[in-house]
XYZ file of C-alpha atoms in Angstrom:
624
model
C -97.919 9.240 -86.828
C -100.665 6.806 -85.611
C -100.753 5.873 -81.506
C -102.512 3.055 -80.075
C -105.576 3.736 -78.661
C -105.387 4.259 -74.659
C -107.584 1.171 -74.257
C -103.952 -0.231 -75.160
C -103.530 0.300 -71.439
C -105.280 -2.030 -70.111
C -103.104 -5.020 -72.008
C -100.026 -3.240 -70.126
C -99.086 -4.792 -66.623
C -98.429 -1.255 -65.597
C -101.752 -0.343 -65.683
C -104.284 -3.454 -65.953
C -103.707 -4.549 -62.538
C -104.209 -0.882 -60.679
C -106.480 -0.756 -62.688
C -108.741 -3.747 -62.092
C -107.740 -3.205 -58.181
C -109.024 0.407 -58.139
C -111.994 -0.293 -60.066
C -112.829 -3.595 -57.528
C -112.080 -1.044 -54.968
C -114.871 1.362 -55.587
C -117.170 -1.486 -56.472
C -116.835 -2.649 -53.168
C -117.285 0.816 -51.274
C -120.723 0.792 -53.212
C -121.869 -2.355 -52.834
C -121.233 -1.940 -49.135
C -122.719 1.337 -48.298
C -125.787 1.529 -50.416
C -126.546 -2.365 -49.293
C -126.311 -1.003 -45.557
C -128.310 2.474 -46.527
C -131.093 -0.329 -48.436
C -130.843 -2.782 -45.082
C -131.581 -0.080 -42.643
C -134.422 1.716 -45.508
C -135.933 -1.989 -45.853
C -134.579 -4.708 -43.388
C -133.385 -3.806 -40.225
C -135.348 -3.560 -37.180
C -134.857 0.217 -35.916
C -136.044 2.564 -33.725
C -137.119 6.362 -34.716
C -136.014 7.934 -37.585
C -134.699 5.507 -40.306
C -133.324 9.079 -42.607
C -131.103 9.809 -39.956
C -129.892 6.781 -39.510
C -129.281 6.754 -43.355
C -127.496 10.429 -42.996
C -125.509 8.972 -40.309
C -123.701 6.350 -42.607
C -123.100 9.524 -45.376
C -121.318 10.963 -42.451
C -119.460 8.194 -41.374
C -117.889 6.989 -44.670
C -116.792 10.988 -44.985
C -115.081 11.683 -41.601
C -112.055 9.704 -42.583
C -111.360 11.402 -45.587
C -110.826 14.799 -43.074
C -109.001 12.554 -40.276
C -106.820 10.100 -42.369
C -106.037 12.230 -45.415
C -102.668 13.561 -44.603
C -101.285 10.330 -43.268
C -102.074 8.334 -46.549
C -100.041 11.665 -48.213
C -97.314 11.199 -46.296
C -97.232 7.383 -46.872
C -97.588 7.635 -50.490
C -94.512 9.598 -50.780
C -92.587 7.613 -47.703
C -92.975 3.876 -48.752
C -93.455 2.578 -51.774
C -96.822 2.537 -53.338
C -97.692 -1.023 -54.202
C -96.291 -2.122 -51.079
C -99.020 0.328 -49.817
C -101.798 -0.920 -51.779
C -101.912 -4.635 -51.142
C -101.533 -3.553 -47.469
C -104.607 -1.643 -48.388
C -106.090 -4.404 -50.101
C -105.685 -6.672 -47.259
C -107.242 -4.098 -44.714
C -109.696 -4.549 -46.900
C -110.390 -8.048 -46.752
C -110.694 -7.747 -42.682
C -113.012 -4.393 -43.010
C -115.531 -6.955 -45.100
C -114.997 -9.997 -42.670
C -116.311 -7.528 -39.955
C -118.710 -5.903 -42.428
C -120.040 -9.553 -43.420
C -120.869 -10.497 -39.633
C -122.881 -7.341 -39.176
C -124.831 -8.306 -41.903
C -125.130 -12.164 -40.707
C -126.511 -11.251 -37.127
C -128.070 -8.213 -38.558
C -126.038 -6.138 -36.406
C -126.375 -2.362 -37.178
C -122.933 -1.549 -34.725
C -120.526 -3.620 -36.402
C -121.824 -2.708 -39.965
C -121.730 0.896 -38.806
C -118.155 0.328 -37.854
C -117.070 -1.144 -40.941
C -118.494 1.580 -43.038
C -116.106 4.025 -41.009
C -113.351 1.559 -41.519
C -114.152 1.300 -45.635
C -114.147 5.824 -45.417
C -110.928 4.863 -43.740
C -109.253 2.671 -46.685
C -110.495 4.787 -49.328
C -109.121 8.190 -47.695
C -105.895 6.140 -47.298
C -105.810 5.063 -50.650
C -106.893 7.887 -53.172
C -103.521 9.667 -52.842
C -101.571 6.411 -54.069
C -103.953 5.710 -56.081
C -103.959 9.049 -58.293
C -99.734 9.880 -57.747
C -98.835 6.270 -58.788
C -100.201 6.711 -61.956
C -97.089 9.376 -63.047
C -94.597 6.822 -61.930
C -95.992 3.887 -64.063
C -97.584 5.828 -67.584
C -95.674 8.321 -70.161
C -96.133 11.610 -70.363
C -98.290 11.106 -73.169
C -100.759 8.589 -71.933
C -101.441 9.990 -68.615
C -104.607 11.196 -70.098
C -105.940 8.164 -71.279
C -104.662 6.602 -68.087
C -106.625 9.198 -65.845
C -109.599 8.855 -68.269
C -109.757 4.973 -67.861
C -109.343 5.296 -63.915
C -112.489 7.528 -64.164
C -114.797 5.644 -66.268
C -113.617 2.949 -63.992
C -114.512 4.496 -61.033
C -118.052 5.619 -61.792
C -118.988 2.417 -63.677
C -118.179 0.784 -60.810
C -119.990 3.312 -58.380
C -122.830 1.972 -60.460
C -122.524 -1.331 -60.658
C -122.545 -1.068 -56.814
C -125.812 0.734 -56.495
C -127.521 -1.452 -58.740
C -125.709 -4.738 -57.553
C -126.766 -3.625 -53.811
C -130.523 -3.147 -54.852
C -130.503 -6.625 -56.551
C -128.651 -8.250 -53.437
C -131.270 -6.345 -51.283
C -134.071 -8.299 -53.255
C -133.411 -11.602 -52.133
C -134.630 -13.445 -49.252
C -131.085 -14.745 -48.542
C -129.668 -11.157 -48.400
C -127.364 -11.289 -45.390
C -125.188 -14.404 -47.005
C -125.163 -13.088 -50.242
C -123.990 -9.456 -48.732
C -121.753 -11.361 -47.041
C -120.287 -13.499 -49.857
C -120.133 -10.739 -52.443
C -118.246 -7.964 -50.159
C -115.052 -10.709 -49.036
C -115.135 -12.427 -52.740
C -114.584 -8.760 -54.337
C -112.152 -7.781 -51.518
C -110.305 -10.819 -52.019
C -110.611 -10.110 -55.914
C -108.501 -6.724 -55.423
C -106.204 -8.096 -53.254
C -105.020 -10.582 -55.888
C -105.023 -7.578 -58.810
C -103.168 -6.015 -56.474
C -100.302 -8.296 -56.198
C -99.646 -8.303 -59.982
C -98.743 -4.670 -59.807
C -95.356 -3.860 -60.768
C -92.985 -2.377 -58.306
C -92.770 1.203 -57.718
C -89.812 3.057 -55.839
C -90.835 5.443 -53.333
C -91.072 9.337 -53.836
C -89.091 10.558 -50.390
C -87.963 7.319 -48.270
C -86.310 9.708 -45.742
C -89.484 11.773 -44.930
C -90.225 12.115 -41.460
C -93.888 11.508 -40.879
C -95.882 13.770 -38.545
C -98.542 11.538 -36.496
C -100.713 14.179 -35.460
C -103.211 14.422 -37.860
C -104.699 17.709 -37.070
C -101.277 19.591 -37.390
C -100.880 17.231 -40.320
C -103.920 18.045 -42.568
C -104.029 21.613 -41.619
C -100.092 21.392 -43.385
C -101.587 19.459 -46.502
C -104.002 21.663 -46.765
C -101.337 25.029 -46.649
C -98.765 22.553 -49.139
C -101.898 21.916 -51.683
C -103.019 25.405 -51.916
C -99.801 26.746 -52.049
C -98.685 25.243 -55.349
C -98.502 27.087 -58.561
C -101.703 29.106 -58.934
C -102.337 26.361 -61.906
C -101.990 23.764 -59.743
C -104.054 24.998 -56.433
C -106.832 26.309 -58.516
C -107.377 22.902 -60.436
C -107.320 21.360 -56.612
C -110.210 24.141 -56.055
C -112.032 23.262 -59.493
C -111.335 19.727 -58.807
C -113.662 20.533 -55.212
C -116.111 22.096 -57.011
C -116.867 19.283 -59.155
C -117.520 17.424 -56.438
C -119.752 19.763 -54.906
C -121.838 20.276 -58.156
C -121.929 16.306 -58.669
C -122.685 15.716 -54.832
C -125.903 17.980 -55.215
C -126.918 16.297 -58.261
C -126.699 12.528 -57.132
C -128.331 13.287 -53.878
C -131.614 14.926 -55.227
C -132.032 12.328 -57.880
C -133.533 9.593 -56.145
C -136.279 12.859 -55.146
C -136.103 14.377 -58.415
C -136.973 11.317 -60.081
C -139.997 10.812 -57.823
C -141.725 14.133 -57.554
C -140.389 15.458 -61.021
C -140.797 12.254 -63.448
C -143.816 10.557 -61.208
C -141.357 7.338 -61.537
C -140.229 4.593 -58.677
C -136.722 3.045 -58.371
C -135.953 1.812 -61.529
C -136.524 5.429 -63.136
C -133.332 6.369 -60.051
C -131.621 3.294 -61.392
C -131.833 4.360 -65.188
C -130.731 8.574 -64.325
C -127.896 7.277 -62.516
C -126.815 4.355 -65.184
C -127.534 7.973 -67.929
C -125.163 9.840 -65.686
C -122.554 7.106 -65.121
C -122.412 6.215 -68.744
C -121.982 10.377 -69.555
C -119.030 10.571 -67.350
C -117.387 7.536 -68.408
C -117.689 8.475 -72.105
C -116.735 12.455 -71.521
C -113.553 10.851 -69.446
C -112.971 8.867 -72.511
C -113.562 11.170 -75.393
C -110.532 13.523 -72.700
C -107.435 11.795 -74.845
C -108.797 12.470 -78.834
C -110.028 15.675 -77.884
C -106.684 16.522 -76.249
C -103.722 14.774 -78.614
C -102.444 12.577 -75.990
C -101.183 15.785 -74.041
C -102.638 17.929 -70.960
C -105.006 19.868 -72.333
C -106.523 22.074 -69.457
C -108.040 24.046 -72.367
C -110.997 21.451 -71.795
C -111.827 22.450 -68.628
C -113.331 25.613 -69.934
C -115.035 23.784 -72.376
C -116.186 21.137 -69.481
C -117.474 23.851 -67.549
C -119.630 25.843 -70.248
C -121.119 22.491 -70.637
C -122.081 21.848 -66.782
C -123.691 25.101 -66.731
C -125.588 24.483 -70.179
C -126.987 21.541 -69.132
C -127.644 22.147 -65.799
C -129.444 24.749 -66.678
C -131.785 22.360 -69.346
C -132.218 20.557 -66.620
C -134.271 23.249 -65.155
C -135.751 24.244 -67.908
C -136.958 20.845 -69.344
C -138.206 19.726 -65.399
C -141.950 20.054 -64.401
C -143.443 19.220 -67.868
C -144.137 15.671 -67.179
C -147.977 14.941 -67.241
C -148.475 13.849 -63.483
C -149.369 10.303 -62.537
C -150.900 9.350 -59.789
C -149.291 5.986 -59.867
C -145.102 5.777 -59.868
C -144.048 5.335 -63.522
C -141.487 2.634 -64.215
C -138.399 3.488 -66.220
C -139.979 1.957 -69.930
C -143.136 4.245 -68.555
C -141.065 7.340 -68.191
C -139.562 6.418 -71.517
C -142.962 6.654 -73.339
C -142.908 10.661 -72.928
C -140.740 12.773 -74.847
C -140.320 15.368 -71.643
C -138.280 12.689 -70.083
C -135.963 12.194 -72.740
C -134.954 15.956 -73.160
C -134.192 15.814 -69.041
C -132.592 12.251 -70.049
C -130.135 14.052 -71.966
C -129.514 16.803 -70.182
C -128.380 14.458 -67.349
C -126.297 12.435 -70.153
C -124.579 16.037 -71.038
C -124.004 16.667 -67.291
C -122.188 13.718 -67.262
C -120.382 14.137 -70.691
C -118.745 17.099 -69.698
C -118.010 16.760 -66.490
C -115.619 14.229 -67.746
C -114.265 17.064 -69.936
C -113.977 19.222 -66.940
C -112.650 16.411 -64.502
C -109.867 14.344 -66.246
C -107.869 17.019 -67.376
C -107.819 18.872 -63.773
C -106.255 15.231 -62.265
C -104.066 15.134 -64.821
C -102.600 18.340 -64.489
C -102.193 18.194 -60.534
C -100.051 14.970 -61.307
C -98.078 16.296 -64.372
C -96.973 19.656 -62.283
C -96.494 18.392 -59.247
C -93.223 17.878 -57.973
C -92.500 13.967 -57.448
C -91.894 14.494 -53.382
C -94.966 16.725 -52.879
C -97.439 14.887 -55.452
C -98.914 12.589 -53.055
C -99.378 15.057 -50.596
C -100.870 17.452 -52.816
C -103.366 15.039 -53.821
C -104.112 14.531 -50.125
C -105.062 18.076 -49.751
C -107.419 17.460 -52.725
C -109.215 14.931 -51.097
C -109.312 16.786 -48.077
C -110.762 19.665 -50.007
C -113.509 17.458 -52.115
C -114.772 16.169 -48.308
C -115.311 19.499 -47.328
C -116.818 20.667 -50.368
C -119.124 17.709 -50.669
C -120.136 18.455 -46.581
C -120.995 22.133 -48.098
C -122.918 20.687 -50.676
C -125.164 19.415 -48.281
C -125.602 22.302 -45.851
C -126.581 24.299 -48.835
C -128.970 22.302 -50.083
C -130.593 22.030 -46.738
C -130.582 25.686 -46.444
C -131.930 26.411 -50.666
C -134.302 23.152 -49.971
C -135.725 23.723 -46.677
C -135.063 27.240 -45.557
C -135.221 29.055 -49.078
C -138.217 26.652 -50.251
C -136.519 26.373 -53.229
C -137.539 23.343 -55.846
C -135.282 20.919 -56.741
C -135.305 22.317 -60.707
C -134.800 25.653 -59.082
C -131.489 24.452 -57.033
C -130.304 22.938 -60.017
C -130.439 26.354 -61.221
C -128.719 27.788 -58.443
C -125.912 25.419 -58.936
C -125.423 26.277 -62.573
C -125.413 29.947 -61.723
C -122.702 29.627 -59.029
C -120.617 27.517 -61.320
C -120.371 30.463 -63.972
C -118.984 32.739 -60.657
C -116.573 30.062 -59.568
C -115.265 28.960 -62.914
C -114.963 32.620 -63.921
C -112.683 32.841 -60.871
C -110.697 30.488 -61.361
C -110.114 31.205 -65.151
C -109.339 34.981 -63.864
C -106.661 33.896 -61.578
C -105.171 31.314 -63.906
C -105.850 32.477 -67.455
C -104.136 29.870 -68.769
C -107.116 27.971 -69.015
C -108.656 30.742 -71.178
C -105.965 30.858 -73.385
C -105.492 27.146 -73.693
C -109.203 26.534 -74.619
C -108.968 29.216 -77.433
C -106.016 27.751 -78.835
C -107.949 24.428 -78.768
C -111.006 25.923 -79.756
C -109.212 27.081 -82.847
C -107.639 23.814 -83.869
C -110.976 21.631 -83.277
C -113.458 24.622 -85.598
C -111.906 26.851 -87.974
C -108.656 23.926 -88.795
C -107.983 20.376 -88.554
C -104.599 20.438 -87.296
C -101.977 17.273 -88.463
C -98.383 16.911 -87.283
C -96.023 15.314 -88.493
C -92.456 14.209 -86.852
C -93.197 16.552 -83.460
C -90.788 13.862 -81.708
C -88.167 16.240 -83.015
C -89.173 18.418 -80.442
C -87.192 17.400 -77.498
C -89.271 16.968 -73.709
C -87.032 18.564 -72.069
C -83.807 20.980 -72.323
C -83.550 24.328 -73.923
C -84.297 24.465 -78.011
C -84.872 27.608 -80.357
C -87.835 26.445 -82.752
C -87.936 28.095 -86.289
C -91.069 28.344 -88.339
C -92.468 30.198 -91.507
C -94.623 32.754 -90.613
C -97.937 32.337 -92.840
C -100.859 33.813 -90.776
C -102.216 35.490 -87.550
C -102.710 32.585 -85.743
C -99.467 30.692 -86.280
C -98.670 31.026 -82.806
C -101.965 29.494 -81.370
C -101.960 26.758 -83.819
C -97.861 25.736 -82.662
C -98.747 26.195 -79.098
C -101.620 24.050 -79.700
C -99.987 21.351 -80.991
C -96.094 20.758 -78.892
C -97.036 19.230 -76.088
C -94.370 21.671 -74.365
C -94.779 25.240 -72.975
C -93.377 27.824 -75.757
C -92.221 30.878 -75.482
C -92.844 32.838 -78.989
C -91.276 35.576 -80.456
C -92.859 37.836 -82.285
C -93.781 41.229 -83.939
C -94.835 43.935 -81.454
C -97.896 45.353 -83.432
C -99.404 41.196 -83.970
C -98.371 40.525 -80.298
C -100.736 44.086 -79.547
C -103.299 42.769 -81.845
C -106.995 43.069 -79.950
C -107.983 39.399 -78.569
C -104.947 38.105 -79.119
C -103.203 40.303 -76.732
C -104.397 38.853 -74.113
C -103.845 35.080 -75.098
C -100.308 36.209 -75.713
C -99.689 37.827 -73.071
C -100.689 34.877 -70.696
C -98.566 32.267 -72.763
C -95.317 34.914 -71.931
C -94.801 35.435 -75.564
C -91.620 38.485 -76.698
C -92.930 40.921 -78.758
C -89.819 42.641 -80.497
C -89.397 45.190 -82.899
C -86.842 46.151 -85.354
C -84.255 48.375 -83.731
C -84.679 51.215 -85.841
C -88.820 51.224 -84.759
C -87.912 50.618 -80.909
C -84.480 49.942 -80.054
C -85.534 49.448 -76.035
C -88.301 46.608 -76.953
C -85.332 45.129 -79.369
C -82.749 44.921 -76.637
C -85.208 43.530 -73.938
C -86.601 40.992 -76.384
C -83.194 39.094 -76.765
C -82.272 39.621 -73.222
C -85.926 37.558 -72.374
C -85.059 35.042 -75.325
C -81.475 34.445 -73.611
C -83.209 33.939 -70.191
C -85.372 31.812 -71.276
C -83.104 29.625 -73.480
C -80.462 29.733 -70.308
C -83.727 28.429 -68.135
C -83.910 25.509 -70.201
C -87.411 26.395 -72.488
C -88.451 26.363 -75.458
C -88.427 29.591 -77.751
C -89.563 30.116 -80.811
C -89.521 32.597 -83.678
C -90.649 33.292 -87.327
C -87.270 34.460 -88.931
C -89.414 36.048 -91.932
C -89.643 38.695 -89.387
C -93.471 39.607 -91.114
C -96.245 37.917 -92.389
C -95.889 36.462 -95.658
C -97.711 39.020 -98.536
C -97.985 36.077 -101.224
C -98.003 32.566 -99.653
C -93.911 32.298 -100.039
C -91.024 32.064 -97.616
C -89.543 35.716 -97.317
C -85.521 35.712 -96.471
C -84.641 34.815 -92.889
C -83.252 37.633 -90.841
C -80.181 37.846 -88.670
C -82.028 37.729 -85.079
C -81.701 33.998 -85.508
C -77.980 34.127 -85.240
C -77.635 36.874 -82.946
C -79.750 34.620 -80.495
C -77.562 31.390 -81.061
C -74.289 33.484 -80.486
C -75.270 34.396 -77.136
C -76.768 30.902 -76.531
C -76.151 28.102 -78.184
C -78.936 25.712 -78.391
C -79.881 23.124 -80.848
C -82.574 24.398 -83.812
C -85.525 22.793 -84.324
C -86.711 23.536 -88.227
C -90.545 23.541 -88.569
C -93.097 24.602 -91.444
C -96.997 25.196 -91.505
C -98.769 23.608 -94.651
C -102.297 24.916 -96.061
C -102.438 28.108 -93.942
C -102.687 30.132 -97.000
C -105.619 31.447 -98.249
C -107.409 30.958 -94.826
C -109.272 33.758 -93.305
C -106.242 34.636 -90.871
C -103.543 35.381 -93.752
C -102.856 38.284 -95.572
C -103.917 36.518 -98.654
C -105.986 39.755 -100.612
C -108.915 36.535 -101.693
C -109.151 35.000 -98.552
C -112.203 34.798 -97.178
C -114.291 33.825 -93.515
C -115.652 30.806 -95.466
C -112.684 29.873 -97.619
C -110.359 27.141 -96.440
C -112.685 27.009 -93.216
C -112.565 23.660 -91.614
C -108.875 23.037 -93.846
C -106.512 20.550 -93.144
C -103.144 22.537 -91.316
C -99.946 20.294 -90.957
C -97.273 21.619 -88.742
C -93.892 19.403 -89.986
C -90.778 19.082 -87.525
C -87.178 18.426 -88.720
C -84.665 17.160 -87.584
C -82.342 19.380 -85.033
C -79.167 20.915 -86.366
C -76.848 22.056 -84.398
C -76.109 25.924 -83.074
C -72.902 26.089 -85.100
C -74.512 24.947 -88.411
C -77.551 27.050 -88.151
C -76.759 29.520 -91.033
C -80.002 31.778 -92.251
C -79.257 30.192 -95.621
C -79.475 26.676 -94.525
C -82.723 27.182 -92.429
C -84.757 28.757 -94.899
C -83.421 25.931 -97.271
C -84.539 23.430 -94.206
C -88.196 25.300 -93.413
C -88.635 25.247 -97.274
C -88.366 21.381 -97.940
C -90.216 20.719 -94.572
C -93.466 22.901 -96.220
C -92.929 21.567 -99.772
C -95.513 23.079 -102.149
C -98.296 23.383 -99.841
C -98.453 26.880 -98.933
C-alpha cells in the first residue's frame, strides 16, 4: 500500500501554516541576532572588548530559555495552543518594533533588550511548538511532520546568517534591519492565524508563577518519565551540546584550518544546514512512517564517524598566506573530504535528532507533554552553556586544537550514547531489528491496517526462520509481545534483543511444565493489559518450507481470554540464511524481497486451529 509522501503535509492546513509560522519564527531569531553580533563586530561605535560584547548577546538570548521555560510548559498544556501562538506571534511583532529602533539610532541598549525579549518568545514557544504537533498529525506522519519542522528550522537558521551578512553589507543597513525584522514578524503573525484550532491539554491546571520552584519541577517531571522517554530528553541535550561545539568553532576552524575568509564560514554552515535538513528528511523512508528510535543508534555511530574524519582529514590544507575564498577552498581536494565530513555530521544528526522528538511526543502523556518538552529545553540550555565552558577549558586551558576537540567530542559521544543505550536497550534492539530489514531483507507489507492501534489482539504467524520475530516487530508499528520456543528465545545474540522486547519463551509441558504454566499466565496478562501478543502455532521451525499443523496453545489462550485473531504469513523467508533450509546459504536469498501479509480479524469464538492454518496458508500462497 502506497502513502503520500510527507511533503503532502505541507498542502494540509494542519500543518502548512505552523509550519510556515515556525519556520518565519527561527528566520527571524537569526536574522536578528547574528545582524546585532555583525553590527557590534563591524558598525557600532564601542568601547573595549567587542568579543565580549558579542558573548554577551549568546548569553542573553539563552537566559530565558532557563527563566521562562516552565511557564510556556504550563501554558501549553493550560490554554489552547494556537491561541498561544498568535499571542506569541504578536509579542513578536512589538520585540522587532523595539529591536528596529535600536538599530535606527544605533542604540546598543534597546537592541540588547530585544535580543533578551526574542530568547524570551522562543523559550515560550518551543514547548507549543513541538506538543502541538501530536494534536494536529496521525500517528503515522508524526515523523515526517517532525522531519519537516527540522529541515525547517535549520534552513531557516541559515537563511538568517547569510541574510544578516548581506543586510550587514549595505550602506543603508539600519532601515533595511529594520524593515526585514517587522515585515517577517508580521509574516508569522498572519501564518499564524490560519492555524486550525486546537483544544487545550489540562484547562483546569493551576499554574505555579514562581519560576524557580517551577523549572526545578519540570525538570524532576521530564526526567522522571519512562526511562525511554527521559533518556531521549538526555540524548536530545547532547545533541545540542555536540552541535553547539561544532557551529561555534567553525567560523575559527574555517580560518586557521582551511586558510579561507567568510564565505568559506558561509559555505560549512550552508554544507551543514543542507546535511541536517536532508538526514531529517531521509527520518520517514528509513523508518516506514512509524517511530523508529532504532535510528538513533544508527545517528549516533554516524556523529562519531564523522566527527572523527573531521579530525583526521583537518590540517592537510597547503597554507596560504592570503584568506582563500570558498571557490579557492574548493580547488583542493583536502577541503572536500572535511566538506563531507561536515555534510555527514549533518546527515546523521538528523537520523539521531528526529526520531528522539518524535518519541518524547508519541509517549508522552497528553497533560504532561508540554511540560516535558519544557524540561527538554531547559536541559538543551544547560547543555549548550556546558558546551561552552568545556571548550574554554579543552581550548584554552588544555591547549587543545580545534581538530583535536573535535576529537574529544566524538570520543565522549561513544561514552554517552553507550549510556544511554545501556539504560534503555530498546534502542539497541530496535536498531538491530532495523538493521536487519534495511541489509540482509527488503521487507514489504501488505494489509498491516488489520492490525488494530490500539486494544488487546493475539497475532498468528507461520514460523519460517530465526528471525521471524525481528522482522514482525520490525514492521507493526505497535509494541509486540512474542511467544516463542525457549531454546530460540536462549539463542546467543538474540537473547538479549528478546529479552528487551519482553518476549515468552515457553516450552512444551512435558520439557518444562513451570516455564509452560508461567508462559500463558504472562500471555493472559498481557492480553488482559490490552497488548499485542503473538505466537507461531507451528510450535517449531518449519524443516521443509511448509506450514506444520497448528497446536492447541492457540485455543487454550483464547479460552482464558478472548480477543480477536489477527492471521498473518511471511513470504520468501525460505531458503535464506536464517532457516533451517539444509541449501541455504550466507549469500543465498541475501538482499530478498520478505512480505509479511495481514488478514482480516476473526473472531475468538471462530478461531479453530483448522481454520487458521487454512487462513495463514492462503495469506502466504506459494511463496514459501
Amino acid at each position: 500500500m502506497s502513502h503520500p509522501s510527507q511533503f503532502s503535509l505541507l498542502g494540509k492546513r494542519r500543518f502548512l501554516p505552523f509550519f510556515v509560522t515556525q519556520s518565519l519564527g527561527a528566520l527571524n531569531d537569526n536574522l536578528f541576532k547574528q545582524s546585532l553580533i555583525l553590527a557590534i563586530l563591524y558598525k557600532l561605535s564601542i568601547d573595549g572588548d567587542r568579543g565580549i560584547w558579542v558573548n554577551l548577546c549568546a548569553l542573553l538570548f539563552i537566559i530565558p530559555f532557563f527563566l521562562f521555560s516552565a511557564l510556556a510548559g504550563q501554558f501549553g498544556e493550560k490554554y489552547p495552543k494556537d491561541q498561544l501562538i498568535r499571542l506569541i506571534k504578536l509579542g513578536e511583532i512589538a520585540i522587532m518594533v523595539v529591536g528596529a529602533i535600536g538599530f535606527a539610532f544605533d542604540h546598543l541598549t534597546l537592541m540588547l533588550v530585544a535580543l533578551f525579549a526574542m530568547g524570551t518568545h522562543s523559550a515560550l514557544f518551543g514547548p507549543v511548538k513541538y506538543s502541538i504537533l501530536p494534536q494536529t498529525l496521525h500517528d503515522d506522519e508524526l515523523v515526517g511532520g517532525n522531519g519537516l519542522v527540522e529541515m525547517g528550522t535549520f534552513l531557516s537558521i541559515l537563511a538568517g546568517t547569510i541574510g544578516a551578512g548581506i543586510m550587514l553589507s549595505s550602506q543603508h543597513y539600519t532601515v533595511i534591519v529594520s524593515g526585514v525584522i517587522i515585515s517577517v514578524a508580521v509574516l508569522g503573525y498572519l501564518a499564524s492565524r490560519a492555524i486550525p484550532r486546537v483544544t487545550a491539554d489540562t484547562p483546569e491546571l493551576r499554574l505555579n508563577w514562581n519560576i524557580f520552584s517551577e523549572t526545578w519541577a519540570t525538570l524532576r517531571l521530564g526526567l522522571n518519565q519512562t526511562p525511554a522517554v527521559s533518556r531521549s530528553v538526555v540524548g536530545n541535550s547532547w545533541f545540542w551540546f555536540v552541535g553547539a561545539i561544532y557551529l561555534t568553532q567553525i567560523p575559527a576552524y574555517a580560518k586557521e584550518w582551511l586558510y579561507g575568509d567568510e564565505t568559506v564560514v558561509t559555505l560549512i554552515l550552508t554544507v551543514f544546514s543542507v546535511g541536517i535538513a536532508v538526514g531529517s528528511m531521509l527520518c520517514e523512508k528509513l523508518s516506514g512512517r512509524k517511530v523508529e528510535i532504532g535510528l538513533v543508534p544508527f545517528g549516533s555511530f554516524g556523529l562519531t564517524v564523522f566527527g572523527l574524519l573531521l579530525w583526521w582529514h583537518s590540517g592537510h590544507m597547503p597554507q596560504n598566506i592570503q584568506a582563500n575564498d570558498w571557490l579557492g577552498v574548493l580547488g583542493f581536494s583536502q577541503a572536500w573530504w572535511v566538506l563531507l565530513d561536515i555534510l555527514g555530521l549533518g546527515v546523521f544528526g538528523g537520523f539521531y535528532i528526529v526520531p528522539l522528538y518524535a518519541l518524547i511526543q508519541s509517549r508522552t502523556a497528553e497533560n504532561e507533554r508540554a511540560r516535558v518538552i519544557a524540561a527538554n529545553n531547559i536541559l538543551n540550555a544547560l547543555f549548550m552553556v556546558v558546551s561552552a565552558v568545556v571548550t574554554i577549558l579543552l581550548l584554552s586551558v588544555a591547549k587543545l586544537t580545534i581538530p583535536e576537540l573535535f576529537l574529544v567530542v566524538s570520543l565522549l559521544n561513544i561514552a554517552v550514547n553507550t549510556y544511554i543505550f545501556k539504560i534503555v536497550p530498546e534502542f539497541t534492539m530496535r536498531f538491530m531489528i532495523w538493521l536487519l530489514s534495511h541489509s540482509m531483507y527488503r521487507v514489504k507489507h501488505k494489509n498491516l491496517e488489520a492490525i488494530p492501534d490500539e486494544g488487546a489482539a493475539l497475532l498468528v504467524c507461520n514460523h519460517v526462520s530465526f528471525v521471524d520475530a525481528l522482522l514482525i516487530g520490525g514492521a507493526v508499528r505497535r509494541p509486540i509481545r512474542f511467544v516463542m520456543y525457549y531454546k530460540i528465545y536462549n539463542l546467543p545474540v538474540l537473547n538479549f534483543i528478546f529479552r528487551t522486547a519482553g518476549a515468552i519463551p515457553i516450552a512444551g509441558r512435558s520439557e518444562d511444565e513451570a516455564t509452560y504454566e508461567r508462559a500463558f499466565r504472562k500471555i493472559a496478562q498481557y492480553l488482559n493489559d490490552g497488548e499485542l501478543v503473538c505466537i507461531f502455532p507451528e510450535g517449531k521451525l518449519t524443516s521443509d518450507g511448509q506450514i506444520s499443523e497448528f497446536k492447541a496453545g492457540v485455543r487454550v489462550i483464547l479460552e482464558q481470554t478472548p480477543v480477536p485473531v489477527i492471521p498473518m504469513a511471511l513470504q520468501g523467508l525460505w531458503g535464506s540464511f536464517f532457516s533451517r533450509d539444509p541449501n541455504k546459504g550466507f549469500f543465498r536469498r541475501l538482499w530478498s524481497r520478505v512480505t509479511l501479509v495481514a488478514g482480516a480479524p476473526i473472531p475468538a469464538n471462530e478461531a479453530t486451529q483448522k481454520l487458521l492454518r487454512e487462513r495463514v496458508s492462503e495469506l502466504r500462497g506459494d511463496v514459501a
